[in-house]
Short mmCIF file of C-alpha atoms in Angstrom, two decimals:
data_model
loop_
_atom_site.label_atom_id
_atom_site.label_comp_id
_atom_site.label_asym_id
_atom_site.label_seq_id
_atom_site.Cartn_x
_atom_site.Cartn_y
_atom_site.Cartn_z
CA UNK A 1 98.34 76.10 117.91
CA UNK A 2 100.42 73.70 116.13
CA UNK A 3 101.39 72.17 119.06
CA UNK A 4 97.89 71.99 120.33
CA UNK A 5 96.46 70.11 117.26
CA UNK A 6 98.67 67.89 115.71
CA UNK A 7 96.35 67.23 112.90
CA UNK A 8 95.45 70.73 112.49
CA UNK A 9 94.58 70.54 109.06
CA UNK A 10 92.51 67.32 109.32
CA UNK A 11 90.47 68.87 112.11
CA UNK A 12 89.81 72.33 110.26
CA UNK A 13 88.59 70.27 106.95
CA UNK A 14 86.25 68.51 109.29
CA UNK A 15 85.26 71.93 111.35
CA UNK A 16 85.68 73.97 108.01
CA UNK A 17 81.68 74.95 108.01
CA UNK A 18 81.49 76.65 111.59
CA UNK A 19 85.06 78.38 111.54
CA UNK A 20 84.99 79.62 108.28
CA UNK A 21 81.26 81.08 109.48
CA UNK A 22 82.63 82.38 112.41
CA UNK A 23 85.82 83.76 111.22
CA UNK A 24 83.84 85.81 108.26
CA UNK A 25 81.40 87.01 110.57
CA UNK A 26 84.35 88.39 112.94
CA UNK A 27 85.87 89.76 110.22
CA UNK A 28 82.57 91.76 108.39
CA UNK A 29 81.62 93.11 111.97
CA UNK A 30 85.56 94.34 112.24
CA UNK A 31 85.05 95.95 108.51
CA UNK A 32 81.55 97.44 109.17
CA UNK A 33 82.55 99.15 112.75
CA UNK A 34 85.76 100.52 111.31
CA UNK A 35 83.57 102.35 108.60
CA UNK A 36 80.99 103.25 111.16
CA UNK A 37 82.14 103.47 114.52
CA UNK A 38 85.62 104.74 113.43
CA UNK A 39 84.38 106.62 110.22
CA UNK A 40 87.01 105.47 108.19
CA UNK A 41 86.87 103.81 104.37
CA UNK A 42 88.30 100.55 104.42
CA UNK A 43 91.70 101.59 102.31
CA UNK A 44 92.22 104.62 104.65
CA UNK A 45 91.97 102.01 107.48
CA UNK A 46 94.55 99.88 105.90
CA UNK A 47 96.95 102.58 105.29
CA UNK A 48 96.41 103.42 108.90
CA UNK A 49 97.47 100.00 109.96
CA UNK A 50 100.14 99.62 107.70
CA UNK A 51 101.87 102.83 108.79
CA UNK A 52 101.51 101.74 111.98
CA UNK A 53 103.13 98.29 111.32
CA UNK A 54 105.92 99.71 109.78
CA UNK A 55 106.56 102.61 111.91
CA UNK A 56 106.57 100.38 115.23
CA UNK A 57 108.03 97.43 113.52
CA UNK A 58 111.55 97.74 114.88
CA UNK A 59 109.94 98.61 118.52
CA UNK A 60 107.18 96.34 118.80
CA UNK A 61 108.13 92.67 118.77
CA UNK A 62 106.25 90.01 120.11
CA UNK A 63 109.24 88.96 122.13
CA UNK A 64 109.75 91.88 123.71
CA UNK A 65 108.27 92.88 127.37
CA UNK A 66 105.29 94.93 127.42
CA UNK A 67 106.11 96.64 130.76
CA UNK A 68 109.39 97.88 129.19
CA UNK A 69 107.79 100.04 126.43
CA UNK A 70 107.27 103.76 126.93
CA UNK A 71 104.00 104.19 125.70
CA UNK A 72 103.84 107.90 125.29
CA UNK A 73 103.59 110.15 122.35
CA UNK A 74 106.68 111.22 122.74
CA UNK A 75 108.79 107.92 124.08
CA UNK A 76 107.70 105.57 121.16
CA UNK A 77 108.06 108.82 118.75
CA UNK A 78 111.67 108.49 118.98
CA UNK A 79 111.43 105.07 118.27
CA UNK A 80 109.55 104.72 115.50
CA UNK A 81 110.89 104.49 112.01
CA UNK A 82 109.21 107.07 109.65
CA UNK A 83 107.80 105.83 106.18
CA UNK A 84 108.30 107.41 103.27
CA UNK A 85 105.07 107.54 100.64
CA UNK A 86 106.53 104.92 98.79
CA UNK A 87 107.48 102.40 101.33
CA UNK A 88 104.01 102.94 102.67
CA UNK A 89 102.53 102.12 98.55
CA UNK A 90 105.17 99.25 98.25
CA UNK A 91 104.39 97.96 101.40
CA UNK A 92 100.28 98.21 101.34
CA UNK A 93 100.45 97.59 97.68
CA UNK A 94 98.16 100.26 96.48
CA UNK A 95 99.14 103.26 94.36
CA UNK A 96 101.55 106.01 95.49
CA UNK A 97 98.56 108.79 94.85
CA UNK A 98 96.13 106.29 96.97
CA UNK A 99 98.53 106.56 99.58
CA UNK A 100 98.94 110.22 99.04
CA UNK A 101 95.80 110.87 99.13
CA UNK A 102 94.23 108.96 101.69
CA UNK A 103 96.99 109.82 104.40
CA UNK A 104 96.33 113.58 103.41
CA UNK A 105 92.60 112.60 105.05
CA UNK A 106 94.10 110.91 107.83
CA UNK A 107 96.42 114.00 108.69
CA UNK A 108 93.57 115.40 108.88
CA UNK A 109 91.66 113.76 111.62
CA UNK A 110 95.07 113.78 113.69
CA UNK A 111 96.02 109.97 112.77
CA UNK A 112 98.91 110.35 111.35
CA UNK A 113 101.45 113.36 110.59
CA UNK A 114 103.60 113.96 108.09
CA UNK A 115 107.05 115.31 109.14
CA UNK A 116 109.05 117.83 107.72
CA UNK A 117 110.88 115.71 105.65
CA UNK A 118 107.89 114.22 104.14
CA UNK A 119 108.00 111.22 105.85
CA UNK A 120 104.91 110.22 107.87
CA UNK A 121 104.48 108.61 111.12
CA UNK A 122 101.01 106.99 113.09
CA UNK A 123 99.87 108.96 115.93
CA UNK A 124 101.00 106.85 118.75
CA UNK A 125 98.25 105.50 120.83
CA UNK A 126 95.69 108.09 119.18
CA UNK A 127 92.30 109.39 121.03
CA UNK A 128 90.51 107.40 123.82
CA UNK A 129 87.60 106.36 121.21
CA UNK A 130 90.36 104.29 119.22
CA UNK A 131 92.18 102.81 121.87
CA UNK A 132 88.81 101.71 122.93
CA UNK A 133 88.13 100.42 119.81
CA UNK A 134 90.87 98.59 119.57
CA UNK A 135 90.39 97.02 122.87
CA UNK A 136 86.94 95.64 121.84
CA UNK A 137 88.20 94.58 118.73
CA UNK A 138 90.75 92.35 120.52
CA UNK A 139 88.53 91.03 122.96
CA UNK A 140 85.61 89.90 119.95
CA UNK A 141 89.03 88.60 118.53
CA UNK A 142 89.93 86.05 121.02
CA UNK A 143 86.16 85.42 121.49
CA UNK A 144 86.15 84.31 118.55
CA UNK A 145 89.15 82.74 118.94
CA UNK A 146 87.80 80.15 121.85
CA UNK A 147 85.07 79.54 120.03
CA UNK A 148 87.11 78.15 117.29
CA UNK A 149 90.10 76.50 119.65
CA UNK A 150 86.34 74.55 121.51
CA UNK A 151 85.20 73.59 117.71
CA UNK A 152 88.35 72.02 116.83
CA UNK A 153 88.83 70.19 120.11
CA UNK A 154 85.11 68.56 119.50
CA UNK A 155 86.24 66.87 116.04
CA UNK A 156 88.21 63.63 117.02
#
């Protein structure tokens, strides 16, 4: 983006009124259709993600080649690097009995597991409904995105 707009910050000051509206608007619809569509409270959804980020965070790189990564249950299981209830708190910054209890929900509806040495892992790839989800979410997200990158490129 840099690269794109030189004077990044001068255009965004001038474009401030219609990103910032757009950018809030992507974000509330993401918050509302996690709680409804994915039935989830917004701190359970952030564990989620965060356990997620830091399981797959020495497998997932943006560098690396999408076709190369097994994604399977069990060929990213392997992979992944299990969190321990307080990396998880340190990490998402909430309370350890938050975390505690919030993943104890998720266990629950099969998004995460905890393993038998109490570490917990993200169930990789998860049902059809949430990879769907996700899918949608992405493509709102670079709608969004365009609509911003065409804003921008109108201020001179």
């Amino acid at each position: 983006m840099s690269q794109q707009f030189s004077d990044f910050d001068d255009r965004i000051s001038i474009a401030y009124p219609i990103i910032s509206i757009a950018f809030s608007r992507f974000m509330l619809d993401t918050q509302r259709r996690v709680m409804v569509e994915l039935g989830l409270d917004l701190e359970s959804s952030y564990i989620w993600g965060t356990l997620a980020q830091y399981n797959l965070s020495g497998v997932v790189q943006p560098t690396i080649d999408p076709k190369k990564l097994i994604w399977t249950q069990f060929g990213m299981r392997g992979l992944m690097k299990p969190a321990r209830l307080t990396d998880i708190s340190e990490v998402s910054r909430l309370p350890v009995e938050t975390v505690r209890r919030k993943l104890k929900v998720l266990a629950t509806q099969n998004r995460v597991e905890q393993l038998p040495d109490k570490t917990w892992l993200v169930v990789v790839g998860g049902d059809a409904y949430s990879q769907e989800f996700v899918k949608d979410s992405i493509r709102r997200m670079l709608d969004v995105a365009d609509l911003m990158v065409q804003v921008m490129q109108r201020v001179k």
